[in-house]
Coordinates of N, CA and C and ligand atoms in Angstrom, one line a residue:
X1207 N 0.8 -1.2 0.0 CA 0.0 0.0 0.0 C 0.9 1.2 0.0
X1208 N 0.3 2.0 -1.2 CA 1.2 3.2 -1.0 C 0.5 4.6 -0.3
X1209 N 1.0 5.0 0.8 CA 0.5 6.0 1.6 C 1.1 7.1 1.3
X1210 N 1.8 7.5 0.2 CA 2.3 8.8 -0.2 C 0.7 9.6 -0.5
X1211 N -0.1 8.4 -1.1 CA -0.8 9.4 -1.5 C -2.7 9.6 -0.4
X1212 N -3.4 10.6 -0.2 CA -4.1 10.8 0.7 C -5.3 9.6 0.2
X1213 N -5.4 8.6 1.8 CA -6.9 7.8 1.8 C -7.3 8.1 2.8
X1214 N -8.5 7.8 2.2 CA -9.6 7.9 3.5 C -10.4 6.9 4.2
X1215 N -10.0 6.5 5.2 CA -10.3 5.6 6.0 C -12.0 5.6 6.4
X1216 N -12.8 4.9 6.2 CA -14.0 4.9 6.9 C -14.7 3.8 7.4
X1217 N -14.6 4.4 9.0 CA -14.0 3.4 10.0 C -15.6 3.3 11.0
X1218 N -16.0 1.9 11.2 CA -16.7 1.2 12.2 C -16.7 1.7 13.5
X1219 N -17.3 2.1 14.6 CA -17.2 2.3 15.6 C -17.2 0.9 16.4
X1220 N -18.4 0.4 17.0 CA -18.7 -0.9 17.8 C -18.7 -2.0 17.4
X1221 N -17.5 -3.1 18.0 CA -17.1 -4.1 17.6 C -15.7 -4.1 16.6
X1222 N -15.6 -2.8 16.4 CA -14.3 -2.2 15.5 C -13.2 -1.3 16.0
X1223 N -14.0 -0.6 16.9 CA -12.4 0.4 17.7 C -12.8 0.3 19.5
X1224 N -13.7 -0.9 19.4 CA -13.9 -0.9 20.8 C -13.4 -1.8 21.2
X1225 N -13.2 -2.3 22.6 CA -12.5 -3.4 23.3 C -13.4 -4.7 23.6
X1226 N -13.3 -5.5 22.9 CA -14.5 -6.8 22.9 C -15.4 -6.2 22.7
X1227 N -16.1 -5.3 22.2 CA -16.9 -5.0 21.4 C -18.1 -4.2 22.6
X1228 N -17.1 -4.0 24.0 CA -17.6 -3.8 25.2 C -18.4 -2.1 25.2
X1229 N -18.3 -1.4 24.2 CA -18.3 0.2 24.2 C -17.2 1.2 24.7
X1230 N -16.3 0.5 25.6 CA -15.1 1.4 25.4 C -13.8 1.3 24.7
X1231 N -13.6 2.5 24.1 CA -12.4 2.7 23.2 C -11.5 2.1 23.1
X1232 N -10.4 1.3 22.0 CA -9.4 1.0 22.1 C -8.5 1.6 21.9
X1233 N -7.9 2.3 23.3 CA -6.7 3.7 23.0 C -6.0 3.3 22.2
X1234 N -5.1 2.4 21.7 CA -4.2 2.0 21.0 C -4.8 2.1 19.4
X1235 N -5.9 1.4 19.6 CA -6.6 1.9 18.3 C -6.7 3.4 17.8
X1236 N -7.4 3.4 18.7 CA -7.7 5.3 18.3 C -6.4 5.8 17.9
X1237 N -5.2 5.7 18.9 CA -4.2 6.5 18.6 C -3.7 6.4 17.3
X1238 N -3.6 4.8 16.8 CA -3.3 4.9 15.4 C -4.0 5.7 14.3
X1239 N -5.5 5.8 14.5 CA -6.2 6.6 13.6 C -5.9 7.7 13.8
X1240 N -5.7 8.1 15.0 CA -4.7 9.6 15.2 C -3.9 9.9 14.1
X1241 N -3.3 9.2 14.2 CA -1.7 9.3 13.8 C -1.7 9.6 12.1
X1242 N -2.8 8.5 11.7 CA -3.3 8.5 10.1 C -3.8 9.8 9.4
X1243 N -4.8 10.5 10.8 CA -5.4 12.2 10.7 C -4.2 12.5 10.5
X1244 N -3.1 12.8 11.5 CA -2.1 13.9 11.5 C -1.4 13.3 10.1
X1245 N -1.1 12.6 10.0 CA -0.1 12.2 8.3 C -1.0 13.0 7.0
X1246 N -2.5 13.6 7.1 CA -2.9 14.0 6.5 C -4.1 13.3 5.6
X1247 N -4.6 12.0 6.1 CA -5.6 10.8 5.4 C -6.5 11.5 6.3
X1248 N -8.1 11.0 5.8 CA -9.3 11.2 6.5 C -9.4 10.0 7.2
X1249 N -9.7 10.2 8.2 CA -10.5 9.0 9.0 C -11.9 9.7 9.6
X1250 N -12.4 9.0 8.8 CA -14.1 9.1 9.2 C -15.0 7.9 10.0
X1251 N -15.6 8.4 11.0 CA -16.4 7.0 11.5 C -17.7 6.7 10.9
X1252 N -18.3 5.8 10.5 CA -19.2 5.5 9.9 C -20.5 4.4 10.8
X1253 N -21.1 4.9 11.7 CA -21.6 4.5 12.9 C -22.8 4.1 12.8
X1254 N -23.6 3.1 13.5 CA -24.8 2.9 13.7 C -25.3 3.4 14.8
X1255 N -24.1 4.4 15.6 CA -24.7 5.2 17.2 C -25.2 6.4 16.3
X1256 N -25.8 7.2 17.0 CA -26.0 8.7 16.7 C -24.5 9.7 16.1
X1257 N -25.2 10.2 14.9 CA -23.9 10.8 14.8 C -23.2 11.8 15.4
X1258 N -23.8 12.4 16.5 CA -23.2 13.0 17.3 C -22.3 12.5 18.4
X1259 N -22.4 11.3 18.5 CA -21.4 10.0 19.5 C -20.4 10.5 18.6
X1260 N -20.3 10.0 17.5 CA -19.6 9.5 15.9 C -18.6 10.8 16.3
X1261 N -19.5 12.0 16.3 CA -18.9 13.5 15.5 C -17.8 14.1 17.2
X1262 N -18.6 13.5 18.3 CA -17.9 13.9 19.3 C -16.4 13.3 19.6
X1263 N -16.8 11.5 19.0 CA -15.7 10.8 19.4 C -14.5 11.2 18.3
X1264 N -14.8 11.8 17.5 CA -13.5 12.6 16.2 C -13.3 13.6 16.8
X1265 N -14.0 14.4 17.2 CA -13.4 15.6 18.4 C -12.3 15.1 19.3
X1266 N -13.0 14.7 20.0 CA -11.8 14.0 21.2 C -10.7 13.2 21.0
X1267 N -11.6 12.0 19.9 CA -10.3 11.8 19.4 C -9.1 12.3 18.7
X1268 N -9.5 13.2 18.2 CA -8.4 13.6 17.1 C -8.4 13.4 15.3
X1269 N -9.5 12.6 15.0 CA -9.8 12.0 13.7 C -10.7 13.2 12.8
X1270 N -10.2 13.1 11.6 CA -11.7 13.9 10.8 C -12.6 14.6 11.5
X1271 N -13.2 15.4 11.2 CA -14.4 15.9 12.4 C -15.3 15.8 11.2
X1272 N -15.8 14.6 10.5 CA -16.9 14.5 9.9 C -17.4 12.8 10.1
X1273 N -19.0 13.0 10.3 CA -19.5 11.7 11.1 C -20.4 11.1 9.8
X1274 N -20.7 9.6 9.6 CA -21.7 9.2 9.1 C -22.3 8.5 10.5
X1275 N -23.4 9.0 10.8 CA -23.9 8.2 11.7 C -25.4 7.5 11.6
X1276 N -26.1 7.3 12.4 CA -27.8 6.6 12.1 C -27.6 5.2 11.1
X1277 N -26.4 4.8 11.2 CA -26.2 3.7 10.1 C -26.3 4.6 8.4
X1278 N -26.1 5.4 8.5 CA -26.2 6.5 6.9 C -27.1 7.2 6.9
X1279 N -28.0 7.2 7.8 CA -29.1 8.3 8.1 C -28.9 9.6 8.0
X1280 N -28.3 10.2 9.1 CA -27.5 11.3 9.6 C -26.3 11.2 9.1
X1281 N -25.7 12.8 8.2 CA -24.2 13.0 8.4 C -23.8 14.1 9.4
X1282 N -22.9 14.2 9.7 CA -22.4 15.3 11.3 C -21.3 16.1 10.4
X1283 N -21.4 17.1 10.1 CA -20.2 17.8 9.8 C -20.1 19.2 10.9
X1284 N -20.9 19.7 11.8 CA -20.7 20.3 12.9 C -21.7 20.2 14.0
X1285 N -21.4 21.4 15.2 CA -22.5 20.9 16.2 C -23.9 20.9 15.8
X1286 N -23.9 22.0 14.4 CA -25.8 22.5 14.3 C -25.2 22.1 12.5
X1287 N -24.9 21.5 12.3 CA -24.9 20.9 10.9 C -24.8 19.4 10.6
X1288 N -26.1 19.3 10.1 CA -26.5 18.0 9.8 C -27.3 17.7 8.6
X1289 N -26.9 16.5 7.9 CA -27.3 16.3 7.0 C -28.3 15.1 7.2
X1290 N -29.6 15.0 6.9 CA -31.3 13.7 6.9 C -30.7 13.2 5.5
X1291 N -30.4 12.1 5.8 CA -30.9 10.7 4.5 C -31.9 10.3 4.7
X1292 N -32.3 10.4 5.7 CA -33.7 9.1 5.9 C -34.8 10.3 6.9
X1293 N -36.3 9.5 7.1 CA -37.3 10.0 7.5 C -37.8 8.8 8.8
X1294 N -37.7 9.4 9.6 CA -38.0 8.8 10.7 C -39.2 8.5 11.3
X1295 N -40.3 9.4 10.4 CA -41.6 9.0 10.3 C -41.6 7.3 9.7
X1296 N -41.1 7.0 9.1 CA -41.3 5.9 8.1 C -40.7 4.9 8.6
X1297 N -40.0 5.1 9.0 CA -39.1 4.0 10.8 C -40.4 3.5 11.6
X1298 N -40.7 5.0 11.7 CA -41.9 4.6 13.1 C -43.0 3.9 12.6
X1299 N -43.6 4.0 11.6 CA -44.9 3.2 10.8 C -44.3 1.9 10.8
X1300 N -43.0 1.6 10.6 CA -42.6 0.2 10.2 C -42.4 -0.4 11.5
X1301 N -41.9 0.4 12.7 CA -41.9 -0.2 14.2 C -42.9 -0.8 14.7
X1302 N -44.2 0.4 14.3 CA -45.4 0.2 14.8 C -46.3 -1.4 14.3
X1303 N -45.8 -1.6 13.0 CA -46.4 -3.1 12.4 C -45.7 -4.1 13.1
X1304 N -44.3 -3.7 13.3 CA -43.3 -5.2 14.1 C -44.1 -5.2 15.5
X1305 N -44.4 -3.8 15.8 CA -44.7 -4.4 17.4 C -46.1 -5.3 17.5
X1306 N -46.7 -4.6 16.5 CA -48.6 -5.3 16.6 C -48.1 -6.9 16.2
X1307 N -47.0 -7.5 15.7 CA -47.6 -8.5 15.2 C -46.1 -9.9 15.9
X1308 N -45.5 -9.0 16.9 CA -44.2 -9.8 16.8 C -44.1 -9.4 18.4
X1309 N -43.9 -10.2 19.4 CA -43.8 -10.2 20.9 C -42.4 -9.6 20.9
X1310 N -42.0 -9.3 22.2 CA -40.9 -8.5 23.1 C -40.2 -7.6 22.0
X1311 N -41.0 -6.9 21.6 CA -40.0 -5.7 20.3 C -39.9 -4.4 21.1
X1312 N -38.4 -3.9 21.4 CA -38.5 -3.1 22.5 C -37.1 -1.9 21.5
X1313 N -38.2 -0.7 21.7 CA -36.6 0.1 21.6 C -35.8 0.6 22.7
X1314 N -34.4 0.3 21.8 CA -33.4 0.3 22.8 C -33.3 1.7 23.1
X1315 N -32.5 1.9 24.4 CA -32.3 3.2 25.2 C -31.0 3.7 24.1
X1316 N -30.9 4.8 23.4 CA -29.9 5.4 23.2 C -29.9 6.9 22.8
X1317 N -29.5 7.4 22.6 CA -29.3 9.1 22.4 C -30.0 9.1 21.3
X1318 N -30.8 10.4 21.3 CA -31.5 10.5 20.3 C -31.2 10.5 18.8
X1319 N -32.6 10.0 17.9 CA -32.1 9.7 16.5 C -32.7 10.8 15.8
X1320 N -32.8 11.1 14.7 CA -33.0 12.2 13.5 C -33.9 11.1 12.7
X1321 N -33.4 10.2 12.3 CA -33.5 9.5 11.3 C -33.9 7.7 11.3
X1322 N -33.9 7.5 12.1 CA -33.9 5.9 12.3 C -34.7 5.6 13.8
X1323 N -34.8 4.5 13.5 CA -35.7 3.6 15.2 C -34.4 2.7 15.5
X1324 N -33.8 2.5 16.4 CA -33.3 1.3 16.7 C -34.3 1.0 18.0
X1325 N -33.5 -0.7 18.2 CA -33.8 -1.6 18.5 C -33.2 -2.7 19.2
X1326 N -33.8 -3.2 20.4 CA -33.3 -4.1 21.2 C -32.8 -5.7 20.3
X1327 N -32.2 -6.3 20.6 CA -32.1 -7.6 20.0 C -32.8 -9.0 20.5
X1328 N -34.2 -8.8 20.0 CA -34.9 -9.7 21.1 C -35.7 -10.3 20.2
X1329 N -36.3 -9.8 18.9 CA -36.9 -10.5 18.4 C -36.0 -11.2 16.7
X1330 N -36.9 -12.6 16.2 CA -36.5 -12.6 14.7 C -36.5 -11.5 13.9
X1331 N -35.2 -11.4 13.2 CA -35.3 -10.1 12.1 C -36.0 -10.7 11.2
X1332 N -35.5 -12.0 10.6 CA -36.1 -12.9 9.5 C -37.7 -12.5 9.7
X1333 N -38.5 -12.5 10.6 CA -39.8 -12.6 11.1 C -39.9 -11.4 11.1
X1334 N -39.2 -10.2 10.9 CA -39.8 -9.2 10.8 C -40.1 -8.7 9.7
X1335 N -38.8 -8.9 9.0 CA -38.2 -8.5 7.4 C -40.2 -9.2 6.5
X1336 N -40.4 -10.4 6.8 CA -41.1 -11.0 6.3 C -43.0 -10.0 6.3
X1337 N -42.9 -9.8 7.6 CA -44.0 -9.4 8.4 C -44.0 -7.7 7.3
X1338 N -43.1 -7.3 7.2 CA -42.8 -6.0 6.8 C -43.6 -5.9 4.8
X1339 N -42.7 -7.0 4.6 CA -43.1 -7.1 2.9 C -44.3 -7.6 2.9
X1340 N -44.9 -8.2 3.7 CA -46.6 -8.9 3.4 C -47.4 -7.7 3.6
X1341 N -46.6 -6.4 4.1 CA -47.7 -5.2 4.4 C -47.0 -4.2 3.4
X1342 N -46.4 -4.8 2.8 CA -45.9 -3.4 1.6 C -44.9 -2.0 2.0
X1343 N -44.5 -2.6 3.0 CA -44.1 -1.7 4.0 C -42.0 -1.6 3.3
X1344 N -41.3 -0.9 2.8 CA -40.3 -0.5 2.6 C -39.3 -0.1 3.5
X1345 N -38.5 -0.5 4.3 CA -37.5 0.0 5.1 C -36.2 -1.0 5.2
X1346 N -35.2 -0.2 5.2 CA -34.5 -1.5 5.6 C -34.1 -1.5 7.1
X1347 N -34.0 -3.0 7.4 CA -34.0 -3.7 8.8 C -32.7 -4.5 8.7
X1348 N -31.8 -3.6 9.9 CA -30.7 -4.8 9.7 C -30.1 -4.9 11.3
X1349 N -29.0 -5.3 11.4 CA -28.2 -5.8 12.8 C -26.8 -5.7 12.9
X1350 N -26.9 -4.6 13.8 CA -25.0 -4.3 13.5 C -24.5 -5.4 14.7
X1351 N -24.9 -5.9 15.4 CA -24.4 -7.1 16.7 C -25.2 -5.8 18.1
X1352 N -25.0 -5.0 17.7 CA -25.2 -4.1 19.4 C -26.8 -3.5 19.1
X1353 N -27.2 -3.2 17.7 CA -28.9 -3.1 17.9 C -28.6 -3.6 16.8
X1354 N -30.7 -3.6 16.6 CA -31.2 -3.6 15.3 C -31.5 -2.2 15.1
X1355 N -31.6 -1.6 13.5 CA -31.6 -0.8 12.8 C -33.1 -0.6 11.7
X1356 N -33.9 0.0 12.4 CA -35.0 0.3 10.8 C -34.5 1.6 10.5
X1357 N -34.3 1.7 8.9 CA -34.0 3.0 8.1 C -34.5 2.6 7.4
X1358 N -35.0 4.2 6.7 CA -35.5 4.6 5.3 C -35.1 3.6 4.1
X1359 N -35.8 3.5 2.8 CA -35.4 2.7 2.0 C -33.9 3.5 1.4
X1360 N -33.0 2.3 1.2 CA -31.9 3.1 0.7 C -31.2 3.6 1.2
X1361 N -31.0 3.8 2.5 CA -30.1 4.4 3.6 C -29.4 3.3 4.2
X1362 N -28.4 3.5 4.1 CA -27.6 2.1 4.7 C -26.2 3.0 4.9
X1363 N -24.9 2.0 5.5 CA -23.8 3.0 5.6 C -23.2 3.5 3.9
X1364 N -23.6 2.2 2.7 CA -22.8 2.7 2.1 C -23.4 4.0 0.9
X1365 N -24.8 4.5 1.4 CA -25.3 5.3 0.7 C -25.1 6.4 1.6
X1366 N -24.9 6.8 3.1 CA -24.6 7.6 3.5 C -22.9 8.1 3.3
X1367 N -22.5 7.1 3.5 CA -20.9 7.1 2.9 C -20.6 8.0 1.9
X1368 N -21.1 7.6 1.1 CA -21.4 7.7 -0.7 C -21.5 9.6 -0.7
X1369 N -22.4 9.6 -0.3 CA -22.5 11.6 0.0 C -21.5 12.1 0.2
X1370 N -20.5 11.6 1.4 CA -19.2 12.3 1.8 C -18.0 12.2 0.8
X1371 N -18.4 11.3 -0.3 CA -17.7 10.9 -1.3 C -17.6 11.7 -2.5
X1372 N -19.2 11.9 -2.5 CA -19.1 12.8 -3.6 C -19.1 15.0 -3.2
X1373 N -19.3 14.8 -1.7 CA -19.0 16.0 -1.2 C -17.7 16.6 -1.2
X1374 N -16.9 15.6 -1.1 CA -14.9 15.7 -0.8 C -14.5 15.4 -2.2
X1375 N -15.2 14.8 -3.1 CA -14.5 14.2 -4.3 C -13.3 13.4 -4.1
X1376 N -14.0 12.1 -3.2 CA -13.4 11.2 -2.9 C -13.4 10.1 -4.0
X1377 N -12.1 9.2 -4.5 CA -12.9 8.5 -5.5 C -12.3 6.6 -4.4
X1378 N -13.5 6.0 -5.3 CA -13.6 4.9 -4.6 C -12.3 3.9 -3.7
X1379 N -11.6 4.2 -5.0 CA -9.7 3.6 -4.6 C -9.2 4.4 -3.9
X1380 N -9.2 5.1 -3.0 CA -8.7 6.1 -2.1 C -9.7 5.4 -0.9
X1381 N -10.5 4.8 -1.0 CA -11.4 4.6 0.5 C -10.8 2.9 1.0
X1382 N -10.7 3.1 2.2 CA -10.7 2.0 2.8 C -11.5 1.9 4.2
X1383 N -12.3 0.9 4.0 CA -13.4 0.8 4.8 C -13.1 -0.3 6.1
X1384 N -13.5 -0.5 7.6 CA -12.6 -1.2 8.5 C -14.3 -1.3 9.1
X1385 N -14.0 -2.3 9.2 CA -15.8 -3.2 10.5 C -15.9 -4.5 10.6
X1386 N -16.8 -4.8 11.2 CA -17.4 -6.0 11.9 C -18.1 -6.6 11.5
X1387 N -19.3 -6.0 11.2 CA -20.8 -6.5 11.5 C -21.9 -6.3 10.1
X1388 N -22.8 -6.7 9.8 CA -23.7 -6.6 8.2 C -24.0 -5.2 8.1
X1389 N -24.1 -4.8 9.0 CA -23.8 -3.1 8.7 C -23.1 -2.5 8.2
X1390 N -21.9 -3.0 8.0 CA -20.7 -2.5 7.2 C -20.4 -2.9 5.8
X1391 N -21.3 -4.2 5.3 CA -21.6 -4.4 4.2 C -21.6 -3.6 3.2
X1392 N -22.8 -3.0 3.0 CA -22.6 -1.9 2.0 C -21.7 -0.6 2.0
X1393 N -20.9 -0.9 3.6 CA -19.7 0.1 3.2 C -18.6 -0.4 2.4
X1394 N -18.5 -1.6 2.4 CA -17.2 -2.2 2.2 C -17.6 -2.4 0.6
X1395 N -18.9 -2.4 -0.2 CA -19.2 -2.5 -1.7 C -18.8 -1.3 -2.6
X1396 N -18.5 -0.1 -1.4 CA -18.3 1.0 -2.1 C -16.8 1.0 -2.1
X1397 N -16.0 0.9 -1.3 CA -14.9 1.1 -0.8 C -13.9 0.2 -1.6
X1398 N -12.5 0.4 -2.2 CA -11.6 -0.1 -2.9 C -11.0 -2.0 -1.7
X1399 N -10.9 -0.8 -0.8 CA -10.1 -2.1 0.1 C -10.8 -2.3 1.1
X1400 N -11.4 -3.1 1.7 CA -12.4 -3.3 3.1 C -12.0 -4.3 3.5
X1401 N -11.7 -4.2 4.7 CA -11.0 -4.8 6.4 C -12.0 -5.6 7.2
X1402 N -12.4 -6.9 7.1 CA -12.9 -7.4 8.0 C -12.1 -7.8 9.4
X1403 N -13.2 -7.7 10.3 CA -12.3 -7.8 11.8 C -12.5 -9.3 11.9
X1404 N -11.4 -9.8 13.0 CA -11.5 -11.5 13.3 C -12.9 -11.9 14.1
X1405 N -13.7 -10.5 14.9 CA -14.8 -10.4 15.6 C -16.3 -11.1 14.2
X1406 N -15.8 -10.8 13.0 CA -16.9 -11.1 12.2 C -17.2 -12.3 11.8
X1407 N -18.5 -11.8 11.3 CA -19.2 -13.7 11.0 C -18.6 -13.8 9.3
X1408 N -18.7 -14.9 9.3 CA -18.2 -15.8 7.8 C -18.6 -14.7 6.6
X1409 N -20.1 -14.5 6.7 CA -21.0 -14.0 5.7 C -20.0 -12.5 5.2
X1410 N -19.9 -12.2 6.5 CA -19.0 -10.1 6.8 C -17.4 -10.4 6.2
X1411 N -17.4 -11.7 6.6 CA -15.5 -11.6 6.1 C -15.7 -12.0 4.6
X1412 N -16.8 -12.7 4.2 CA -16.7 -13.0 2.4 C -16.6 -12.0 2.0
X1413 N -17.3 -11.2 2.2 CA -18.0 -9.6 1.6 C -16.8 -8.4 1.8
X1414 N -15.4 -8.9 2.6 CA -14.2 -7.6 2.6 C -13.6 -8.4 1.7
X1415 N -12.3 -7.4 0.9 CA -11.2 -7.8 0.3 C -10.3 -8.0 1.4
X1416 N -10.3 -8.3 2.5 CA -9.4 -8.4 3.3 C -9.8 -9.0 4.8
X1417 N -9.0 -9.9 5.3 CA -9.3 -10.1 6.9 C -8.0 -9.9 7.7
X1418 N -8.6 -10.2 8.7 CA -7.6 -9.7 9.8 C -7.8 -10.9 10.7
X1419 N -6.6 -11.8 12.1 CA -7.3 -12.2 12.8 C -7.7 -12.2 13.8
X1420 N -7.4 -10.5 14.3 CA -7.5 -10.0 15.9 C -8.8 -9.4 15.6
X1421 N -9.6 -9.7 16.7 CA -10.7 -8.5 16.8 C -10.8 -7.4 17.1
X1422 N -11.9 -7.2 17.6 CA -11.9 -5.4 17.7 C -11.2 -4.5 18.6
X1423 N -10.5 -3.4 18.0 CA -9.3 -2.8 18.7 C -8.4 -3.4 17.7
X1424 N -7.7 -4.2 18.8 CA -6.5 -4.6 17.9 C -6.2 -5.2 17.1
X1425 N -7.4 -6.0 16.3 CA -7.7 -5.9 14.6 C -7.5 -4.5 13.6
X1426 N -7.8 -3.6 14.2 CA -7.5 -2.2 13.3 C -5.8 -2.1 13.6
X1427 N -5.3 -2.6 14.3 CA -3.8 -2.3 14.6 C -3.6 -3.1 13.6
X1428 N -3.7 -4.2 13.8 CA -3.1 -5.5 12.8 C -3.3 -4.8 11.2
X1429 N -4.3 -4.8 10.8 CA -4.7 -4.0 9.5 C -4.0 -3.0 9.0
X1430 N -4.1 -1.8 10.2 CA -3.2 -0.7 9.5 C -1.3 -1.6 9.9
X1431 N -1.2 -2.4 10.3 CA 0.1 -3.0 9.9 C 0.4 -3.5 8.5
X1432 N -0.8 -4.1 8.5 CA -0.8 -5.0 7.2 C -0.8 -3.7 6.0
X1433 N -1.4 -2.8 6.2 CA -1.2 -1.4 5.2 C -0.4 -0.7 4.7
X1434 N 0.6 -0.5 5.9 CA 1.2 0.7 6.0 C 2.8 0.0 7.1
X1435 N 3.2 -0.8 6.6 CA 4.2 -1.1 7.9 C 5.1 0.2 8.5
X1436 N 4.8 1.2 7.8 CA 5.6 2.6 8.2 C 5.2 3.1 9.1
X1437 N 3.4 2.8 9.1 CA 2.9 3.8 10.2 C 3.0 3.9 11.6
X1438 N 4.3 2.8 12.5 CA 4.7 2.8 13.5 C 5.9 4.0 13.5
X1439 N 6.2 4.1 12.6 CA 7.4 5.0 12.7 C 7.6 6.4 12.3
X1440 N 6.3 6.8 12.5 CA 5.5 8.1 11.9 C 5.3 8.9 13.5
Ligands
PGA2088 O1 -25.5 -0.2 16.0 C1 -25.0 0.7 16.6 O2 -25.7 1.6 17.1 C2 -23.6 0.9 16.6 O3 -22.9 0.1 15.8 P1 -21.6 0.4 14.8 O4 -20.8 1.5 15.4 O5 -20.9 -0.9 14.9 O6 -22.2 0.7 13.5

């Protein structure tokens, strides 16, 4: 990999820079992504939390201060600047049919959404996905391991992605995409080189051009080794 020239990293939050997939940081991780920002690459988080998690944790961290968050819902480019991919009215109509027809469907506690319903992990998706198309009902329904996800038709990470792409005049071979979980799917279709972590299922590591065999945290260490063996000495 040649790093003379600028990529843009767009990077998984949970199960990806976290520690066992526990919600806190892997400093050693982060710091590398650090390090990638100051060499002059984007690193962007591409999150199924709220993008203001996303947009805060690039603050602090030190990374890009631009967020895809809501699973591609929401983009975060400042505190009162945000970009709607998706309608969250249309979330809620589609919640509302799972709950009438499918026991323990519970939304999960998290910081507020713009754009999307999440969702506890408690019922069949298969059983929803199904329940959903017999009513004509359009949304997509997916599972990053830490919720489930209803968004707008068409909103997924790699179509929120895709915006920042064509906002920056990013082209596809310059992106490298790093995650876990089916959520990161459609990031990794857009992206030149995509990183599956050792945390992922079979299905997520067919779908990267690349694996790793440490999980989350220091799967991204391993990765950006496998990238860049310079970047230790930077
Ligand atoms: O599902 C979530 O809310 C978070 O998941 P992600 O950061 O792995 O996309």
């Amino acid at each position: 990999m040649n790093f003379v020239k600028k990529k843009t990293f767009a990077v998984d939050i949970d199960g990806t820079i976290t520690e066992n997939g526990g919600g806190r940081i892997h400093l050693d991780a982060l710091d590398a992504l650090r390090r990638l920002t100051n060499m002059g690459h984007n690193v962007i988080f591409v999150t199924g939390r709220s993008s203001i998690e996303g947009y805060l944790l690039s603050v602090f961290g030190g990374t890009t201060k631009i967020t895809v968050g809501e699973n591609g819902g929401c983009l975060t480019f400042d505190s009162n600047d945000h970009v709607l991919l998706g309608n969250i009215e249309e979330c809620k109509t589609a919640l509302k049919v799972i709950e009438n027809n499918i026991e323990n469907v519970k939304e999960k506690p998290v910081f507020p959404r713009m754009t999307e319903v999440v969702l506890e992990r408690t019922f069949d998706l298969d059983v929803a996905k199904k329940i959903l198309s017999e009513n004509n009902i359009e949304v997509e329904l997916s599972d990053s391991q830490y919720a489930f996800h209803i968004n707008s038709p068409d909103v997924d990470k790699g179509t929120g992605f895709s915006k920042i792409m064509e906002k920056y005049s990013i082209l596809r071979n310059e992106v490298i995409a790093i995650g876990d979980s089916a959520t990161d799917i459609p990031l990794f279709k857009i992206a030149k080189t995509s990183i599956a972590l050792g945390n992922a299922s079979d299905l997520v590591k067919s779908e990267a051009t690349m694996t790793v065999n440490a999980n989350a945290g220091d799967g991204v260490i391993e990765a950006l080794d496998k990238l860049a063996p310079k970047l230790s000495e930077i």
